[in-house]
Amino acid sequence: VSFKIKHKKAPPFLDQMKRFNLIPIQDALDNSTIAINKIASEFGLMAPYGKMVFLRVNGVDSGVYMLVEDHKKEWFEREHQLTNYLMIKSNDDWDRKNISHQSDFDLFIENKEISGTSLYPEIALGKFNELLRAINNSDILRIKPLLDLQYVSKFLAMYTIINNSHPVYGDNLRYIYDMTSGRF
């Protein structure tokens, strides 16, 4: 069983983390997941990384878990100085036809969840819909101005180095729209 922990009171917090997840190693996690995310983070990518911990609940050993900060408002502000954003991700299909992260509807705006700090999500969703249309039409000239090309270049370089498509499958991929720059 995984746990999501959110402190409701003021600091101090565990390692400055107001929100964090404890993910059991049975979820196919290992130190390579942590190492890849740490390298990605040092490369300038938005990649929360964690550490392996032994969890005790009420004095009873519960096993080995990965402790990782939940990428929410506090994390984006502290780690990336991003204060006005909208995060868009695909709904997961875990309880439907597909038993994976992928969905038949990943390229449809109607299949998205949103979160973030923006007071104007309709702007980001409009830009995201424009991006999806451009992708579906292979319109590179419309795609390029919607993306932070330096960031996307780093992302694709890291993706090539790790040679693993898991980070870009369906609900694992998050689109972060920076309302200040007007780009994903």
Tab-separated table of C-alpha atoms in Angstrom:
chain	number	residue	atom	x	y	z
A	1	VAL	CA	0.000	0.000	0.000
A	2	SER	CA	1.284	3.500	-0.855
A	3	PHE	CA	0.865	6.501	1.422
A	4	LYS	CA	0.411	10.213	0.690
A	5	ILE	CA	1.348	12.431	3.621
A	6	LYS	CA	0.487	16.129	3.898
A	7	HIS	CA	1.519	18.241	6.863
A	8	LYS	CA	-1.175	20.761	7.754
A	9	LYS	CA	0.823	22.850	10.183
A	10	ALA	CA	3.690	25.258	9.718
A	11	PRO	CA	7.306	24.059	9.454
A	12	PRO	CA	9.475	22.315	10.409
A	13	PHE	CA	8.725	19.568	7.887
A	14	LEU	CA	10.597	16.367	7.135
A	15	ASP	CA	13.419	17.435	4.771
A	16	GLN	CA	11.419	20.624	3.910
A	17	MET	CA	8.673	18.476	2.371
A	18	LYS	CA	5.144	19.594	3.162
A	19	ARG	CA	3.756	16.729	1.042
A	20	PHE	CA	5.414	13.421	0.309
A	21	ASN	CA	4.661	9.911	-0.842
A	22	LEU	CA	5.787	6.588	0.533
A	23	ILE	CA	5.789	4.029	-2.287
A	24	PRO	CA	6.426	0.346	-1.514
A	25	ILE	CA	9.251	-1.414	-3.327
A	26	GLN	CA	6.669	-3.912	-4.587
A	27	ASP	CA	5.705	-1.201	-7.123
A	28	ALA	CA	8.824	-2.221	-9.104
A	29	LEU	CA	10.897	0.577	-7.608
A	30	ASP	CA	14.590	0.343	-6.992
A	31	ASN	CA	17.584	2.577	-6.547
A	32	SER	CA	17.867	3.060	-10.327
A	33	THR	CA	14.552	4.980	-10.296
A	34	ILE	CA	15.958	7.286	-7.651
A	35	ALA	CA	19.286	7.646	-9.480
A	36	ILE	CA	17.663	8.456	-12.829
A	37	ASN	CA	15.416	11.087	-11.252
A	38	LYS	CA	18.368	12.573	-9.336
A	39	ILE	CA	20.409	12.849	-12.551
A	40	ALA	CA	17.417	14.376	-14.353
A	41	SER	CA	17.001	16.895	-11.525
A	42	GLU	CA	20.684	17.857	-11.640
A	43	PHE	CA	20.321	18.207	-15.425
A	44	GLY	CA	17.684	20.883	-14.759
A	45	LEU	CA	14.568	18.799	-15.303
A	46	MET	CA	11.507	18.816	-13.068
A	47	ALA	CA	12.105	15.426	-11.537
A	48	PRO	CA	11.432	14.842	-7.856
A	49	TYR	CA	13.711	12.112	-6.595
A	50	GLY	CA	13.554	10.251	-3.354
A	51	LYS	CA	15.394	7.873	-1.127
A	52	MET	CA	14.753	4.400	0.220
A	53	VAL	CA	13.591	4.291	3.826
A	54	PHE	CA	12.438	1.701	6.336
A	55	LEU	CA	8.910	2.495	7.457
A	56	ARG	CA	7.649	1.780	10.950
A	57	VAL	CA	3.974	2.334	11.747
A	58	ASN	CA	3.054	2.335	15.428
A	59	GLY	CA	6.316	0.558	16.232
A	60	VAL	CA	5.750	-2.217	13.658
A	61	ASP	CA	8.156	-2.636	10.721
A	62	SER	CA	6.204	-2.110	7.488
A	63	GLY	CA	9.023	-2.662	5.011
A	64	VAL	CA	11.102	-0.653	2.574
A	65	TYR	CA	9.530	2.326	0.834
A	66	MET	CA	10.671	5.052	-1.483
A	67	LEU	CA	10.158	8.441	0.183
A	68	VAL	CA	9.673	11.117	-2.470
A	69	GLU	CA	8.313	14.633	-2.349
A	70	ASP	CA	4.973	15.136	-4.055
A	71	HIS	CA	5.425	17.662	-6.847
A	72	LYS	CA	2.943	20.276	-5.785
A	73	LYS	CA	2.975	24.040	-5.215
A	74	GLU	CA	5.694	24.096	-2.529
A	75	TRP	CA	8.055	21.886	-4.556
A	76	PHE	CA	7.620	23.901	-7.780
A	77	GLU	CA	8.241	27.165	-5.915
A	78	ARG	CA	11.275	25.949	-3.952
A	79	GLU	CA	12.991	23.864	-6.619
A	80	HIS	CA	12.073	25.697	-9.845
A	81	GLN	CA	10.901	29.182	-8.788
A	82	LEU	CA	7.674	28.424	-10.666
A	83	THR	CA	4.758	30.205	-9.032
A	84	ASN	CA	2.143	30.621	-11.782
A	85	TYR	CA	1.612	27.342	-13.586
A	86	LEU	CA	-0.895	24.718	-14.588
A	87	MET	CA	-0.025	21.023	-14.635
A	88	ILE	CA	-1.914	18.869	-17.127
A	89	LYS	CA	-1.822	15.074	-17.137
A	90	SER	CA	-3.864	12.276	-18.646
A	91	ASN	CA	-6.471	10.548	-16.544
A	92	ASP	CA	-5.286	7.075	-15.723
A	93	ASP	CA	-7.074	4.051	-17.139
A	94	TRP	CA	-6.334	1.706	-14.246
A	95	ASP	CA	-10.013	0.913	-13.764
A	96	ARG	CA	-10.949	0.739	-17.433
A	97	LYS	CA	-9.980	-1.144	-20.574
A	98	ASN	CA	-6.238	-0.520	-20.536
A	99	ILE	CA	-4.217	-1.991	-17.700
A	100	SER	CA	-1.307	0.413	-18.088
A	101	HIS	CA	-0.379	4.051	-17.960
A	102	GLN	CA	-1.398	4.544	-21.586
A	103	SER	CA	-4.866	5.436	-22.746
A	104	ASP	CA	-6.484	5.512	-26.150
A	105	PHE	CA	-7.339	9.121	-25.329
A	106	ASP	CA	-3.949	10.560	-24.311
A	107	LEU	CA	-4.044	13.124	-27.141
A	108	PHE	CA	-7.512	14.422	-26.267
A	109	ILE	CA	-7.965	17.384	-23.949
A	110	GLU	CA	-11.160	15.837	-22.564
A	111	ASN	CA	-9.022	13.102	-20.957
A	112	LYS	CA	-6.950	15.415	-18.755
A	113	GLU	CA	-6.696	16.353	-15.099
A	114	ILE	CA	-5.416	19.772	-14.109
A	115	SER	CA	-3.777	21.206	-11.020
A	116	GLY	CA	-1.535	24.115	-10.193
A	117	THR	CA	-1.557	27.703	-9.043
A	118	SER	CA	-2.881	29.541	-12.109
A	119	LEU	CA	-6.022	31.599	-11.635
A	120	TYR	CA	-6.741	31.267	-15.362
A	121	PRO	CA	-6.668	27.568	-16.274
A	122	GLU	CA	-8.723	28.248	-19.414
A	123	ILE	CA	-5.709	30.024	-20.954
A	124	ALA	CA	-3.400	27.068	-20.353
A	125	LEU	CA	-6.039	24.582	-21.507
A	126	GLY	CA	-6.574	26.603	-24.690
A	127	LYS	CA	-2.827	26.549	-25.373
A	128	PHE	CA	-2.730	22.838	-24.587
A	129	ASN	CA	-5.573	22.172	-27.025
A	130	GLU	CA	-3.629	24.159	-29.635
A	131	LEU	CA	-0.538	22.029	-28.898
A	132	LEU	CA	-2.483	18.770	-29.249
A	133	ARG	CA	-3.986	19.902	-32.567
A	134	ALA	CA	-0.531	20.840	-33.856
A	135	ILE	CA	0.875	17.455	-32.753
A	136	ASN	CA	-1.984	15.567	-34.424
A	137	ASN	CA	-1.393	17.578	-37.619
A	138	SER	CA	2.427	17.288	-37.427
A	139	ASP	CA	2.601	21.083	-37.596
A	140	ILE	CA	6.102	21.804	-36.277
A	141	LEU	CA	5.782	25.552	-36.910
A	142	ARG	CA	2.812	25.721	-34.502
A	143	ILE	CA	4.417	23.368	-31.953
A	144	LYS	CA	7.739	25.199	-31.515
A	145	PRO	CA	6.446	28.516	-30.075
A	146	LEU	CA	4.324	26.627	-27.527
A	147	LEU	CA	7.326	24.820	-26.035
A	148	ASP	CA	10.322	25.863	-23.971
A	149	LEU	CA	12.708	24.379	-26.534
A	150	GLN	CA	15.735	24.422	-24.215
A	151	TYR	CA	13.826	22.436	-21.582
A	152	VAL	CA	12.354	20.032	-24.150
A	153	SER	CA	15.857	19.481	-25.571
A	154	LYS	CA	17.143	18.518	-22.125
A	155	PHE	CA	14.128	16.258	-21.618
A	156	LEU	CA	14.678	14.468	-24.943
A	157	ALA	CA	18.411	14.125	-24.270
A	158	MET	CA	17.706	12.531	-20.880
A	159	TYR	CA	15.005	10.329	-22.411
A	160	THR	CA	17.525	9.131	-25.010
A	161	ILE	CA	20.195	8.443	-22.388
A	162	ILE	CA	17.959	6.356	-20.117
A	163	ASN	CA	16.354	4.532	-23.088
A	164	ASN	CA	13.133	3.946	-21.180
A	165	SER	CA	9.719	5.098	-22.336
A	166	HIS	CA	8.000	4.712	-18.942
A	167	PRO	CA	8.294	8.438	-18.077
A	168	VAL	CA	6.306	9.435	-21.168
A	169	TYR	CA	3.539	6.834	-20.944
A	170	GLY	CA	0.064	8.267	-20.507
A	171	ASP	CA	-0.560	9.496	-16.984
A	172	ASN	CA	3.169	9.548	-16.161
A	173	LEU	CA	3.753	12.480	-18.532
A	174	ARG	CA	2.911	15.892	-17.160
A	175	TYR	CA	2.677	19.050	-19.208
A	176	ILE	CA	3.603	22.091	-17.142
A	177	TYR	CA	2.361	25.371	-18.591
A	178	ASP	CA	4.278	28.359	-17.248
A	179	MET	CA	1.779	31.204	-17.307
A	180	THR	CA	4.627	33.734	-17.117
A	181	SER	CA	6.502	32.540	-20.212
A	182	GLY	CA	3.430	31.250	-22.055
A	183	ARG	CA	5.124	27.940	-22.872
A	184	PHE	CA	5.031	24.303	-21.846
